[in-house]
Every structure is written in C-alpha cells, then in structure tokens.
XYZ file of C-alpha atoms in Angstrom:
188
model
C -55.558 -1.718 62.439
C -58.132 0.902 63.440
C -60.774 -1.116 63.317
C -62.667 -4.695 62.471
C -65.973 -5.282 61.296
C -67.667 -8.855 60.849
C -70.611 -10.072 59.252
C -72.833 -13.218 59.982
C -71.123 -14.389 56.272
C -67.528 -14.510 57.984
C -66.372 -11.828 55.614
C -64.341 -9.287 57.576
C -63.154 -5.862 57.072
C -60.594 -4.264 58.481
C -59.232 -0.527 58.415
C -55.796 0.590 58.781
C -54.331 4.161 58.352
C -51.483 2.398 56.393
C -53.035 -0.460 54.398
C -56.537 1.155 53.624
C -58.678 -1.098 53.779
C -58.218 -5.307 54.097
C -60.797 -7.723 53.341
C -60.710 -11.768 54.201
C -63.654 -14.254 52.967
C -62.255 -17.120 55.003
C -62.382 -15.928 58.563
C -59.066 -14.179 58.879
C -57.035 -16.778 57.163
C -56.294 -14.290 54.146
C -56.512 -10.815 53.256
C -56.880 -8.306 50.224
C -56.587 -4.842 49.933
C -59.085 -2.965 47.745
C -59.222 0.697 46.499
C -58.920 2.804 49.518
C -55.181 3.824 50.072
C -54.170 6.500 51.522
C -57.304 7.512 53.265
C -57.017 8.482 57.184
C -59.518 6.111 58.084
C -61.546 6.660 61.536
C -64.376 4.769 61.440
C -66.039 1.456 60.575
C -69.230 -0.379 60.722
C -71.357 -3.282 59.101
C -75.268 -2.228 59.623
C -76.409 -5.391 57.175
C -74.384 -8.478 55.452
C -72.321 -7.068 53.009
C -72.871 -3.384 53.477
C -69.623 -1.793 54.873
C -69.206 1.758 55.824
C -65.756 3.771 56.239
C -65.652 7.220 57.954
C -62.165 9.138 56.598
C -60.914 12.357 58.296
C -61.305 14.713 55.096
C -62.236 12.032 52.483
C -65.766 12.093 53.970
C -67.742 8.606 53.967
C -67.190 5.300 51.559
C -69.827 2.770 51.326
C -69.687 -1.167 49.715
C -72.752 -3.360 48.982
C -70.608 -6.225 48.183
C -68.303 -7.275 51.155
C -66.073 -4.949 50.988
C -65.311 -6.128 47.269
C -65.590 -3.262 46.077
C -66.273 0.325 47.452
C -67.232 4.162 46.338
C -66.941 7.397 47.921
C -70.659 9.228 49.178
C -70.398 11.976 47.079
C -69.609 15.659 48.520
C -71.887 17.665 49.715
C -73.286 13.871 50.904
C -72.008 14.133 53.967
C -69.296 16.266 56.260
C -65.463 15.626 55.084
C -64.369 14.712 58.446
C -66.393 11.115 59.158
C -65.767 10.512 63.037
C -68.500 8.331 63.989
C -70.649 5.788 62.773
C -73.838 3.827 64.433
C -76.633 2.124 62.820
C -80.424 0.659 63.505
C -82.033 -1.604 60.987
C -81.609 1.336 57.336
C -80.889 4.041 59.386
C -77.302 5.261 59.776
C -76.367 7.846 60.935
C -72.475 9.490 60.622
C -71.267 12.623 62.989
C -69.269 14.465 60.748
C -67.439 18.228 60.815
C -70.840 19.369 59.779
C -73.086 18.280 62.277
C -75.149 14.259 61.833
C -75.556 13.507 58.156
C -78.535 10.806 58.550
C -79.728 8.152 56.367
C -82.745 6.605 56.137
C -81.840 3.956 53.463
C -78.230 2.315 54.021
C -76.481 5.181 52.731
C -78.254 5.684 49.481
C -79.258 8.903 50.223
C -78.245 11.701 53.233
C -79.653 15.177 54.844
C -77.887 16.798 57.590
C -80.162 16.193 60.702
C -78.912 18.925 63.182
C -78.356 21.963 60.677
C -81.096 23.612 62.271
C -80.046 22.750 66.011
C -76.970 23.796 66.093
C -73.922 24.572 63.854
C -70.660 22.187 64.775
C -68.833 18.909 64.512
C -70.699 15.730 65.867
C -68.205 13.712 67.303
C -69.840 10.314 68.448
C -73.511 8.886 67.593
C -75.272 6.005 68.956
C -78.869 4.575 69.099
C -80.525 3.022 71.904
C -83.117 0.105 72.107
C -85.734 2.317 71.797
C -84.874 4.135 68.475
C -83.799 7.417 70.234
C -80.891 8.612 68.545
C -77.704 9.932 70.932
C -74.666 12.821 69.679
C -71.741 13.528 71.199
C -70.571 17.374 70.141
C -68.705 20.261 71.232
C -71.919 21.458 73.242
C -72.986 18.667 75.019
C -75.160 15.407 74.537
C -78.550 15.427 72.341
C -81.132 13.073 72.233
C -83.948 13.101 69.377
C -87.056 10.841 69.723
C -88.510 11.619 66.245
C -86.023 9.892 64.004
C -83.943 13.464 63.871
C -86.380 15.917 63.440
C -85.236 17.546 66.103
C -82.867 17.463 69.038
C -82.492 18.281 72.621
C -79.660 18.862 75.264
C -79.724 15.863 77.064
C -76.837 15.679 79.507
C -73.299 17.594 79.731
C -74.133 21.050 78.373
C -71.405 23.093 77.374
C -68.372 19.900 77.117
C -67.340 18.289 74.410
C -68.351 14.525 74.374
C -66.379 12.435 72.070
C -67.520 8.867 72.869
C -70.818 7.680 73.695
C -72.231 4.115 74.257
C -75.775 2.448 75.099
C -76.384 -0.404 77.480
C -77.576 -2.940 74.909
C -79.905 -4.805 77.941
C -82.817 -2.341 77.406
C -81.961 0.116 80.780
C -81.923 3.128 79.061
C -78.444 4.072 80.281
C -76.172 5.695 78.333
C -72.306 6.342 78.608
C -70.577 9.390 77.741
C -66.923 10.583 77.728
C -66.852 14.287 78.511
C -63.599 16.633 78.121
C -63.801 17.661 82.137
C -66.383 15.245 83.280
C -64.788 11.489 82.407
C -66.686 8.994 82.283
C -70.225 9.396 83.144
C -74.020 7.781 83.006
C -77.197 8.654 82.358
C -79.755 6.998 84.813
C-alpha cells in the first residue's frame, strides 16, 4: 500500500500500485476496489469527509465526492500528468505536478497553474503552514507564497532539488525540507 487516508466517518482509502485503489466503510474490517486499476498511484489525501484525492505518475489527478465510492479523472490540461504531491487547507488544494503547482481554490472543481509565471519545472512536494503560506519543493529550491499563489519566492535551498517538505503543525513556523545534497534541514 502506498498510502492510507481516513476520514472522521471511518471510511478509509487506501492506494496501492497493484490493487488501485481499496475502500473499507467499517474501519478496516473489509475492503473494495473501485475503478482505478492500473494507475501508478503516488499520492493521497482527504482535505474534507468524503472528498478523496489520488495523484498518478502520468494519469494526472482523480478526485471522489463520495468516499471513495466512486471516482473521475481531473480532466487534461487540469492539471500536470505526473501528480507527486498533494496538501490541503480548508478548499484549497494544491497538487505539484510535472508542470509546476496546479492550485485549487474549490476542492478540485476547478485548477490554474500557480507558478507558470515563476518558473518553468516539476514541483515535487507542497505543504501549507498554520498561517496560510503555501511551501514547494522543486528542482530549484524551496518557495514560499503569502498571497494564496500569486506569486512566489526562493525561500531556502536555492539551486537543489527538494522532494519532501513538512510543517511543524504547533504554530513555530518551522519547516522541514529534504534536499538532494543538503539532507534533512529546517527553517528557523
């Protein structure tokens, strides 16, 4: 399994590269599969009950409304083919993709690429602090945008790929990056 999400409901998800995706409405006591075979999936989050997103590498991003019941591929030109991360605050999600952030400011419904005029490249990790500042891992570096995505700024690590990044959830600001050279670092 690649990855489990839960809602407050009990319903979980969970993605596998072999089973697609696996759904249980009793806690983990039984699963079904749905409609999603075959996909490489990367990525998986729950940003309300009952709203499910997948992140494929080249099937781009599928969304469900129902659970995981049922679910339906963003269409193209939605979002970037290659879905590596996911992270989510309140109806904003936002997915790094092979085509820089695809961001959405209503669960998914709708999507514009956020760093097209930044920079041209793969996001590889995205994350959201306390705050609302929005956090990308790419090939150049971290950026941070305060505005929602309007626009972005080199924060930390110019010049390295980052592939993971994580905020301390307590409200210090700090945030955790894994660079190509670097490791492990933090912001202070």
């Amino acid at each position: 399994t690649t990855q489990i999400a839960v809602t407050t409901a009990g319903t979980l998800v969970a993605s596998s590269i072999n089973l697609g995706i696996m759904r249980s409405i009793d806690g983990g006591a039984n699963w079904s599969s749905n409609n999603i075979w075959g996909k490489d999936l990367f990525t998986l989050v729950s940003p309300a009950p009952g709203t499910f997103f997948a992140g494929t590498l080249g099937e781009r991003l599928f969304r469900t409304t129902t659970g995981g019941a049922g679910w339906y591929q963003v269409p193209s030109g939605a979002t970037g083919d290659y879905v590596y991360s996911i992270a989510c605050t309140g109806s904003i999600v936002l997915a790094g993709t092979d085509e820089g952030l695809d961001l959405s400011t209503d669960l998914g419904t709708t999507w514009r690429n956020s760093t097209a005029s930044t920079f041209s490249g793969s996001v590889y990790a995205a994350a959201v602090d306390p705050a609302g500042r929005f956090f990308i891992g790419t090939s150049f570096g971290i950026y941070r945008s305060t505005d929602g995505g309007g626009s972005w700024n080199v924060c930390g690590l110019p010049n390295e790929e980052v592939t993971n990044l994580a905020v301390d959830g307590s409200g210090s600001g700090s945030v955790y990056a894994l660079g190509g050279s670097s490791g492990i670092v933090r912001s202070d």
